[in-house]
Amino acid sequence: METILDTLKLYEDLKGAFTDEQAHKLSDVLKEVEKSRIDALATKADIISLEGEIKLLESRLNVKYAVIFFAILLSNPKILDIIGKIFSFIK
């Protein structure tokens, strides 16, 4: 689990090395950087989730196309005759 930046603690740490105003500004900047990083992680997770959904939809479409293809094949009497000959040969 990602941790959120503790800006109050960061501000206190920075106060020792910088002026109060500088420490406050640095704390705010680092807080925004952390927020951007967390937003980027959420975006990456969303993209991965969407990729999974797209793959699922592609597989469903492939099945539908296969069913349509076989329905077209089976509606052709010549194809049915060839299939019958293949099965009679296998027996």
Short mmCIF file of the N, C-alpha and C atoms (twelve columns), coordinates in Angstrom:
data_MODEL
# 
_entry.id   MODEL 
# 
loop_
_atom_site.group_PDB 
_atom_site.id 
_atom_site.type_symbol 
_atom_site.label_atom_id 
_atom_site.label_alt_id 
_atom_site.label_comp_id 
_atom_site.label_asym_id 
_atom_site.label_seq_id 
_atom_site.Cartn_x 
_atom_site.Cartn_y 
_atom_site.Cartn_z 
_atom_site.pdbx_PDB_model_num 
ATOM 1   N N  . MET A 1  0.850   -1.179  0.000   1 
ATOM 2   C CA . MET A 1  0.000   0.000   0.000   1 
ATOM 3   C C  . MET A 1  0.894   1.240   0.000   1 
ATOM 4   N N  . GLU A 2  0.535   2.194   -0.832  1 
ATOM 5   C CA . GLU A 2  1.315   3.417   -0.923  1 
ATOM 6   C C  . GLU A 2  1.093   4.283   0.319   1 
ATOM 7   N N  . THR A 3  2.151   4.933   0.758   1 
ATOM 8   C CA . THR A 3  2.009   5.830   1.905   1 
ATOM 9   C C  . THR A 3  1.884   7.256   1.406   1 
ATOM 10  N N  . ILE A 4  1.097   8.045   2.103   1 
ATOM 11  C CA . ILE A 4  0.930   9.452   1.759   1 
ATOM 12  C C  . ILE A 4  1.961   10.250  2.535   1 
ATOM 13  N N  . LEU A 5  2.545   11.216  1.864   1 
ATOM 14  C CA . LEU A 5  3.584   12.045  2.453   1 
ATOM 15  C C  . LEU A 5  3.033   12.817  3.652   1 
ATOM 16  N N  . ASP A 6  3.738   12.743  4.775   1 
ATOM 17  C CA . ASP A 6  3.348   13.478  5.982   1 
ATOM 18  C C  . ASP A 6  3.945   14.882  5.876   1 
ATOM 19  N N  . THR A 7  3.134   15.823  5.384   1 
ATOM 20  C CA . THR A 7  3.651   17.167  5.126   1 
ATOM 21  C C  . THR A 7  3.988   17.923  6.402   1 
ATOM 22  N N  . LEU A 8  3.282   17.647  7.470   1 
ATOM 23  C CA . LEU A 8  3.580   18.333  8.730   1 
ATOM 24  C C  . LEU A 8  4.960   17.929  9.248   1 
ATOM 25  N N  . LYS A 9  5.262   16.635  9.213   1 
ATOM 26  C CA . LYS A 9  6.573   16.158  9.654   1 
ATOM 27  C C  . LYS A 9  7.666   16.695  8.721   1 
ATOM 28  N N  . LEU A 10 7.376   16.667  7.421   1 
ATOM 29  C CA . LEU A 10 8.340   17.169  6.445   1 
ATOM 30  C C  . LEU A 10 8.618   18.650  6.700   1 
ATOM 31  N N  . TYR A 11 7.568   19.408  6.943   1 
ATOM 32  C CA . TYR A 11 7.716   20.831  7.230   1 
ATOM 33  C C  . TYR A 11 8.597   21.041  8.459   1 
ATOM 34  N N  . GLU A 12 8.364   20.259  9.501   1 
ATOM 35  C CA . GLU A 12 9.168   20.383  10.726  1 
ATOM 36  C C  . GLU A 12 10.638  20.062  10.447  1 
ATOM 37  N N  . ASP A 13 10.887  19.024  9.623   1 
ATOM 38  C CA . ASP A 13 12.269  18.654  9.279   1 
ATOM 39  C C  . ASP A 13 12.948  19.749  8.458   1 
ATOM 40  N N  . LEU A 14 12.212  20.335  7.535   1 
ATOM 41  C CA . LEU A 14 12.781  21.369  6.666   1 
ATOM 42  C C  . LEU A 14 13.013  22.679  7.415   1 
ATOM 43  N N  . LYS A 15 12.206  22.931  8.431   1 
ATOM 44  C CA . LYS A 15 12.318  24.176  9.191   1 
ATOM 45  C C  . LYS A 15 13.705  24.357  9.794   1 
ATOM 46  N N  . GLY A 16 14.360  23.250  10.118  1 
ATOM 47  C CA . GLY A 16 15.686  23.355  10.714  1 
ATOM 48  C C  . GLY A 16 16.736  23.851  9.734   1 
ATOM 49  N N  . ALA A 17 16.553  23.568  8.429   1 
ATOM 50  C CA . ALA A 17 17.554  23.932  7.435   1 
ATOM 51  C C  . ALA A 17 17.163  25.164  6.623   1 
ATOM 52  N N  . PHE A 18 15.883  25.516  6.634   1 
ATOM 53  C CA . PHE A 18 15.410  26.631  5.824   1 
ATOM 54  C C  . PHE A 18 14.627  27.596  6.701   1 
ATOM 55  N N  . THR A 19 14.343  28.756  6.127   1 
ATOM 56  C CA . THR A 19 13.477  29.689  6.848   1 
ATOM 57  C C  . THR A 19 12.073  29.091  6.903   1 
ATOM 58  N N  . ASP A 20 11.264  29.627  7.775   1 
ATOM 59  C CA . ASP A 20 9.899   29.116  7.938   1 
ATOM 60  C C  . ASP A 20 9.135   29.167  6.611   1 
ATOM 61  N N  . GLU A 21 9.256   30.273  5.901   1 
ATOM 62  C CA . GLU A 21 8.551   30.435  4.622   1 
ATOM 63  C C  . GLU A 21 9.084   29.455  3.580   1 
ATOM 64  N N  . GLN A 22 10.410  29.299  3.497   1 
ATOM 65  C CA . GLN A 22 11.003  28.359  2.539   1 
ATOM 66  C C  . GLN A 22 10.581  26.918  2.847   1 
ATOM 67  N N  . ALA A 23 10.590  26.572  4.120   1 
ATOM 68  C CA . ALA A 23 10.199  25.218  4.518   1 
ATOM 69  C C  . ALA A 23 8.740   24.954  4.148   1 
ATOM 70  N N  . HIS A 24 7.900   25.950  4.348   1 
ATOM 71  C CA . HIS A 24 6.486   25.803  4.006   1 
ATOM 72  C C  . HIS A 24 6.311   25.608  2.497   1 
ATOM 73  N N  . LYS A 25 7.024   26.419  1.695   1 
ATOM 74  C CA . LYS A 25 6.932   26.301  0.235   1 
ATOM 75  C C  . LYS A 25 7.458   24.947  -0.241  1 
ATOM 76  N N  . LEU A 26 8.589   24.522  0.295   1 
ATOM 77  C CA . LEU A 26 9.145   23.215  -0.079  1 
ATOM 78  C C  . LEU A 26 8.190   22.086  0.295   1 
ATOM 79  N N  . SER A 27 7.590   22.196  1.447   1 
ATOM 80  C CA . SER A 27 6.627   21.196  1.893   1 
ATOM 81  C C  . SER A 27 5.443   21.121  0.923   1 
ATOM 82  N N  . ASP A 28 4.943   22.282  0.502   1 
ATOM 83  C CA . ASP A 28 3.829   22.310  -0.454  1 
ATOM 84  C C  . ASP A 28 4.221   21.710  -1.803  1 
ATOM 85  N N  . VAL A 29 5.420   22.045  -2.272  1 
ATOM 86  C CA . VAL A 29 5.899   21.505  -3.554  1 
ATOM 87  C C  . VAL A 29 6.017   19.988  -3.480  1 
ATOM 88  N N  . LEU A 30 6.620   19.486  -2.409  1 
ATOM 89  C CA . LEU A 30 6.784   18.041  -2.262  1 
ATOM 90  C C  . LEU A 30 5.434   17.340  -2.120  1 
ATOM 91  N N  . LYS A 31 4.492   18.016  -1.484  1 
ATOM 92  C CA . LYS A 31 3.143   17.451  -1.360  1 
ATOM 93  C C  . LYS A 31 2.512   17.296  -2.749  1 
ATOM 94  N N  . GLU A 32 2.674   18.300  -3.603  1 
ATOM 95  C CA . GLU A 32 2.133   18.234  -4.967  1 
ATOM 96  C C  . GLU A 32 2.820   17.142  -5.790  1 
ATOM 97  N N  . VAL A 33 4.134   17.002  -5.608  1 
ATOM 98  C CA . VAL A 33 4.871   15.938  -6.304  1 
ATOM 99  C C  . VAL A 33 4.331   14.578  -5.879  1 
ATOM 100 N N  . GLU A 34 4.123   14.385  -4.594  1 
ATOM 101 C CA . GLU A 34 3.593   13.123  -4.069  1 
ATOM 102 C C  . GLU A 34 2.184   12.869  -4.610  1 
ATOM 103 N N  . LYS A 35 1.349   13.905  -4.644  1 
ATOM 104 C CA . LYS A 35 -0.013  13.753  -5.160  1 
ATOM 105 C C  . LYS A 35 0.030   13.358  -6.631  1 
ATOM 106 N N  . SER A 36 0.910   13.973  -7.400  1 
ATOM 107 C CA . SER A 36 1.048   13.631  -8.822  1 
ATOM 108 C C  . SER A 36 1.485   12.185  -8.990  1 
ATOM 109 N N  . ARG A 37 2.392   11.735  -8.129  1 
ATOM 110 C CA . ARG A 37 2.882   10.355  -8.200  1 
ATOM 111 C C  . ARG A 37 1.749   9.375   -7.909  1 
ATOM 112 N N  . ILE A 38 0.954   9.674   -6.892  1 
ATOM 113 C CA . ILE A 38 -0.180  8.802   -6.544  1 
ATOM 114 C C  . ILE A 38 -1.208  8.803   -7.672  1 
ATOM 115 N N  . ASP A 39 -1.469  9.977   -8.267  1 
ATOM 116 C CA . ASP A 39 -2.397  10.055  -9.400  1 
ATOM 117 C C  . ASP A 39 -1.889  9.227   -10.574 1 
ATOM 118 N N  . ALA A 40 -0.568  9.268   -10.804 1 
ATOM 119 C CA . ALA A 40 0.018   8.487   -11.897 1 
ATOM 120 C C  . ALA A 40 -0.147  6.998   -11.637 1 
ATOM 121 N N  . LEU A 41 0.008   6.570   -10.394 1 
ATOM 122 C CA . LEU A 41 -0.181  5.157   -10.059 1 
ATOM 123 C C  . LEU A 41 -1.622  4.734   -10.305 1 
ATOM 124 N N  . ALA A 42 -2.565  5.602   -9.944  1 
ATOM 125 C CA . ALA A 42 -3.979  5.290   -10.176 1 
ATOM 126 C C  . ALA A 42 -4.251  5.185   -11.669 1 
ATOM 127 N N  . THR A 43 -3.671  6.083   -12.443 1 
ATOM 128 C CA . THR A 43 -3.849  6.060   -13.890 1 
ATOM 129 C C  . THR A 43 -3.287  4.774   -14.473 1 
ATOM 130 N N  . LYS A 44 -2.115  4.346   -14.001 1 
ATOM 131 C CA . LYS A 44 -1.508  3.112   -14.494 1 
ATOM 132 C C  . LYS A 44 -2.401  1.914   -14.176 1 
ATOM 133 N N  . ALA A 45 -2.955  1.893   -12.974 1 
ATOM 134 C CA . ALA A 45 -3.863  0.801   -12.594 1 
ATOM 135 C C  . ALA A 45 -5.113  0.814   -13.468 1 
ATOM 136 N N  . ASP A 46 -5.628  2.011   -13.763 1 
ATOM 137 C CA . ASP A 46 -6.797  2.122   -14.634 1 
ATOM 138 C C  . ASP A 46 -6.486  1.595   -16.030 1 
ATOM 139 N N  . ILE A 47 -5.309  1.926   -16.542 1 
ATOM 140 C CA . ILE A 47 -4.907  1.468   -17.872 1 
ATOM 141 C C  . ILE A 47 -4.800  -0.049  -17.902 1 
ATOM 142 N N  . ILE A 48 -4.198  -0.632  -16.877 1 
ATOM 143 C CA . ILE A 48 -4.067  -2.091  -16.812 1 
ATOM 144 C C  . ILE A 48 -5.450  -2.736  -16.771 1 
ATOM 145 N N  . SER A 49 -6.354  -2.153  -16.007 1 
ATOM 146 C CA . SER A 49 -7.723  -2.673  -15.922 1 
ATOM 147 C C  . SER A 49 -8.419  -2.590  -17.277 1 
ATOM 148 N N  . LEU A 50 -8.264  -1.467  -17.957 1 
ATOM 149 C CA . LEU A 50 -8.883  -1.300  -19.273 1 
ATOM 150 C C  . LEU A 50 -8.292  -2.262  -20.292 1 
ATOM 151 N N  . GLU A 51 -6.980  -2.508  -20.218 1 
ATOM 152 C CA . GLU A 51 -6.357  -3.473  -21.125 1 
ATOM 153 C C  . GLU A 51 -6.980  -4.853  -20.942 1 
ATOM 154 N N  . GLY A 52 -7.225  -5.235  -19.691 1 
ATOM 155 C CA . GLY A 52 -7.862  -6.525  -19.414 1 
ATOM 156 C C  . GLY A 52 -9.264  -6.596  -19.999 1 
ATOM 157 N N  . GLU A 53 -10.020 -5.510  -19.852 1 
ATOM 158 C CA . GLU A 53 -11.375 -5.478  -20.402 1 
ATOM 159 C C  . GLU A 53 -11.352 -5.547  -21.924 1 
ATOM 160 N N  . ILE A 54 -10.385 -4.870  -22.550 1 
ATOM 161 C CA . ILE A 54 -10.267 -4.895  -24.010 1 
ATOM 162 C C  . ILE A 54 -9.943  -6.303  -24.493 1 
ATOM 163 N N  . LYS A 55 -9.031  -6.996  -23.811 1 
ATOM 164 C CA . LYS A 55 -8.694  -8.370  -24.196 1 
ATOM 165 C C  . LYS A 55 -9.907  -9.282  -24.081 1 
ATOM 166 N N  . LEU A 56 -10.706 -9.091  -23.032 1 
ATOM 167 C CA . LEU A 56 -11.914 -9.894  -22.858 1 
ATOM 168 C C  . LEU A 56 -12.898 -9.638  -23.998 1 
ATOM 169 N N  . LEU A 57 -13.075 -8.369  -24.359 1 
ATOM 170 C CA . LEU A 57 -13.970 -8.031  -25.467 1 
ATOM 171 C C  . LEU A 57 -13.465 -8.609  -26.781 1 
ATOM 172 N N  . GLU A 58 -12.137 -8.557  -26.997 1 
ATOM 173 C CA . GLU A 58 -11.559 -9.130  -28.215 1 
ATOM 174 C C  . GLU A 58 -11.839 -10.620 -28.294 1 
ATOM 175 N N  . SER A 59 -11.683 -11.325 -27.184 1 
ATOM 176 C CA . SER A 59 -11.920 -12.769 -27.206 1 
ATOM 177 C C  . SER A 59 -13.396 -13.065 -27.465 1 
ATOM 178 N N  . ARG A 60 -14.289 -12.254 -26.912 1 
ATOM 179 C CA . ARG A 60 -15.722 -12.439 -27.182 1 
ATOM 180 C C  . ARG A 60 -16.034 -12.194 -28.652 1 
ATOM 181 N N  . LEU A 61 -15.417 -11.159 -29.233 1 
ATOM 182 C CA . LEU A 61 -15.624 -10.880 -30.653 1 
ATOM 183 C C  . LEU A 61 -15.088 -12.017 -31.509 1 
ATOM 184 N N  . ASN A 62 -13.928 -12.554 -31.146 1 
ATOM 185 C CA . ASN A 62 -13.355 -13.662 -31.904 1 
ATOM 186 C C  . ASN A 62 -14.286 -14.865 -31.894 1 
ATOM 187 N N  . VAL A 63 -14.899 -15.146 -30.760 1 
ATOM 188 C CA . VAL A 63 -15.848 -16.265 -30.670 1 
ATOM 189 C C  . VAL A 63 -17.054 -15.992 -31.562 1 
ATOM 190 N N  . LYS A 64 -17.568 -14.768 -31.525 1 
ATOM 191 C CA . LYS A 64 -18.723 -14.433 -32.366 1 
ATOM 192 C C  . LYS A 64 -18.378 -14.576 -33.841 1 
ATOM 193 N N  . TYR A 65 -17.188 -14.093 -34.235 1 
ATOM 194 C CA . TYR A 65 -16.775 -14.221 -35.635 1 
ATOM 195 C C  . TYR A 65 -16.624 -15.686 -36.028 1 
ATOM 196 N N  . ALA A 66 -16.105 -16.504 -35.135 1 
ATOM 197 C CA . ALA A 66 -15.950 -17.930 -35.423 1 
ATOM 198 C C  . ALA A 66 -17.316 -18.586 -35.602 1 
ATOM 199 N N  . VAL A 67 -18.267 -18.244 -34.753 1 
ATOM 200 C CA . VAL A 67 -19.620 -18.804 -34.866 1 
ATOM 201 C C  . VAL A 67 -20.256 -18.393 -36.190 1 
ATOM 202 N N  . ILE A 68 -20.120 -17.124 -36.543 1 
ATOM 203 C CA . ILE A 68 -20.670 -16.637 -37.817 1 
ATOM 204 C C  . ILE A 68 -20.001 -17.351 -38.985 1 
ATOM 205 N N  . PHE A 69 -18.686 -17.500 -38.920 1 
ATOM 206 C CA . PHE A 69 -17.935 -18.172 -39.983 1 
ATOM 207 C C  . PHE A 69 -18.432 -19.605 -40.169 1 
ATOM 208 N N  . PHE A 70 -18.574 -20.346 -39.066 1 
ATOM 209 C CA . PHE A 70 -19.036 -21.731 -39.163 1 
ATOM 210 C C  . PHE A 70 -20.498 -21.807 -39.601 1 
ATOM 211 N N  . ALA A 71 -21.303 -20.848 -39.205 1 
ATOM 212 C CA . ALA A 71 -22.701 -20.824 -39.651 1 
ATOM 213 C C  . ALA A 71 -22.769 -20.632 -41.160 1 
ATOM 214 N N  . ILE A 72 -21.917 -19.756 -41.672 1 
ATOM 215 C CA . ILE A 72 -21.867 -19.540 -43.123 1 
ATOM 216 C C  . ILE A 72 -21.387 -20.804 -43.822 1 
ATOM 217 N N  . LEU A 73 -20.342 -21.416 -43.273 1 
ATOM 218 C CA . LEU A 73 -19.836 -22.656 -43.873 1 
ATOM 219 C C  . LEU A 73 -20.901 -23.746 -43.891 1 
ATOM 220 N N  . LEU A 74 -21.592 -23.896 -42.770 1 
ATOM 221 C CA . LEU A 74 -22.573 -24.973 -42.658 1 
ATOM 222 C C  . LEU A 74 -23.835 -24.710 -43.474 1 
ATOM 223 N N  . SER A 75 -24.035 -23.476 -43.892 1 
ATOM 224 C CA . SER A 75 -25.197 -23.178 -44.728 1 
ATOM 225 C C  . SER A 75 -24.932 -23.501 -46.198 1 
ATOM 226 N N  . ASN A 76 -23.692 -23.805 -46.534 1 
ATOM 227 C CA . ASN A 76 -23.328 -24.144 -47.911 1 
ATOM 228 C C  . ASN A 76 -23.412 -25.663 -48.088 1 
ATOM 229 N N  . PRO A 77 -24.300 -26.149 -48.988 1 
ATOM 230 C CA . PRO A 77 -24.452 -27.595 -49.168 1 
ATOM 231 C C  . PRO A 77 -23.167 -28.299 -49.600 1 
ATOM 232 N N  . LYS A 78 -22.350 -27.648 -50.393 1 
ATOM 233 C CA . LYS A 78 -21.097 -28.270 -50.844 1 
ATOM 234 C C  . LYS A 78 -20.160 -28.498 -49.655 1 
ATOM 235 N N  . ILE A 79 -20.108 -27.520 -48.770 1 
ATOM 236 C CA . ILE A 79 -19.263 -27.647 -47.575 1 
ATOM 237 C C  . ILE A 79 -19.779 -28.783 -46.701 1 
ATOM 238 N N  . LEU A 80 -21.099 -28.871 -46.546 1 
ATOM 239 C CA . LEU A 80 -21.684 -29.953 -45.743 1 
ATOM 240 C C  . LEU A 80 -21.342 -31.316 -46.339 1 
ATOM 241 N N  . ASP A 81 -21.353 -31.407 -47.656 1 
ATOM 242 C CA . ASP A 81 -21.003 -32.659 -48.326 1 
ATOM 243 C C  . ASP A 81 -19.544 -33.024 -48.053 1 
ATOM 244 N N  . ILE A 82 -18.661 -32.029 -48.130 1 
ATOM 245 C CA . ILE A 82 -17.231 -32.268 -47.863 1 
ATOM 246 C C  . ILE A 82 -17.032 -32.704 -46.415 1 
ATOM 247 N N  . ILE A 83 -17.714 -32.044 -45.483 1 
ATOM 248 C CA . ILE A 83 -17.598 -32.408 -44.065 1 
ATOM 249 C C  . ILE A 83 -18.089 -33.835 -43.851 1 
ATOM 250 N N  . GLY A 84 -19.204 -34.190 -44.510 1 
ATOM 251 C CA . GLY A 84 -19.720 -35.555 -44.410 1 
ATOM 252 C C  . GLY A 84 -18.721 -36.576 -44.912 1 
ATOM 253 N N  . LYS A 85 -18.049 -36.272 -46.022 1 
ATOM 254 C CA . LYS A 85 -17.040 -37.188 -46.573 1 
ATOM 255 C C  . LYS A 85 -15.850 -37.322 -45.620 1 
ATOM 256 N N  . ILE A 86 -15.463 -36.225 -45.006 1 
ATOM 257 C CA . ILE A 86 -14.337 -36.272 -44.056 1 
ATOM 258 C C  . ILE A 86 -14.688 -37.166 -42.879 1 
ATOM 259 N N  . PHE A 87 -15.895 -36.994 -42.327 1 
ATOM 260 C CA . PHE A 87 -16.295 -37.817 -41.182 1 
ATOM 261 C C  . PHE A 87 -16.476 -39.282 -41.557 1 
ATOM 262 N N  . SER A 88 -16.955 -39.542 -42.772 1 
ATOM 263 C CA . SER A 88 -17.106 -40.944 -43.186 1 
ATOM 264 C C  . SER A 88 -15.734 -41.581 -43.393 1 
ATOM 265 N N  . PHE A 89 -14.773 -40.798 -43.800 1 
ATOM 266 C CA . PHE A 89 -13.411 -41.297 -43.991 1 
ATOM 267 C C  . PHE A 89 -12.757 -41.608 -42.643 1 
ATOM 268 N N  . ILE A 90 -13.058 -40.776 -41.630 1 
ATOM 269 C CA . ILE A 90 -12.466 -40.954 -40.299 1 
ATOM 270 C C  . ILE A 90 -12.985 -42.226 -39.636 1 
ATOM 271 N N  . LYS A 91 -14.263 -42.560 -39.842 1 
ATOM 272 C CA . LYS A 91 -14.850 -43.749 -39.200 1 
ATOM 273 C C  . LYS A 91 -14.158 -44.938 -39.701 1 
# 
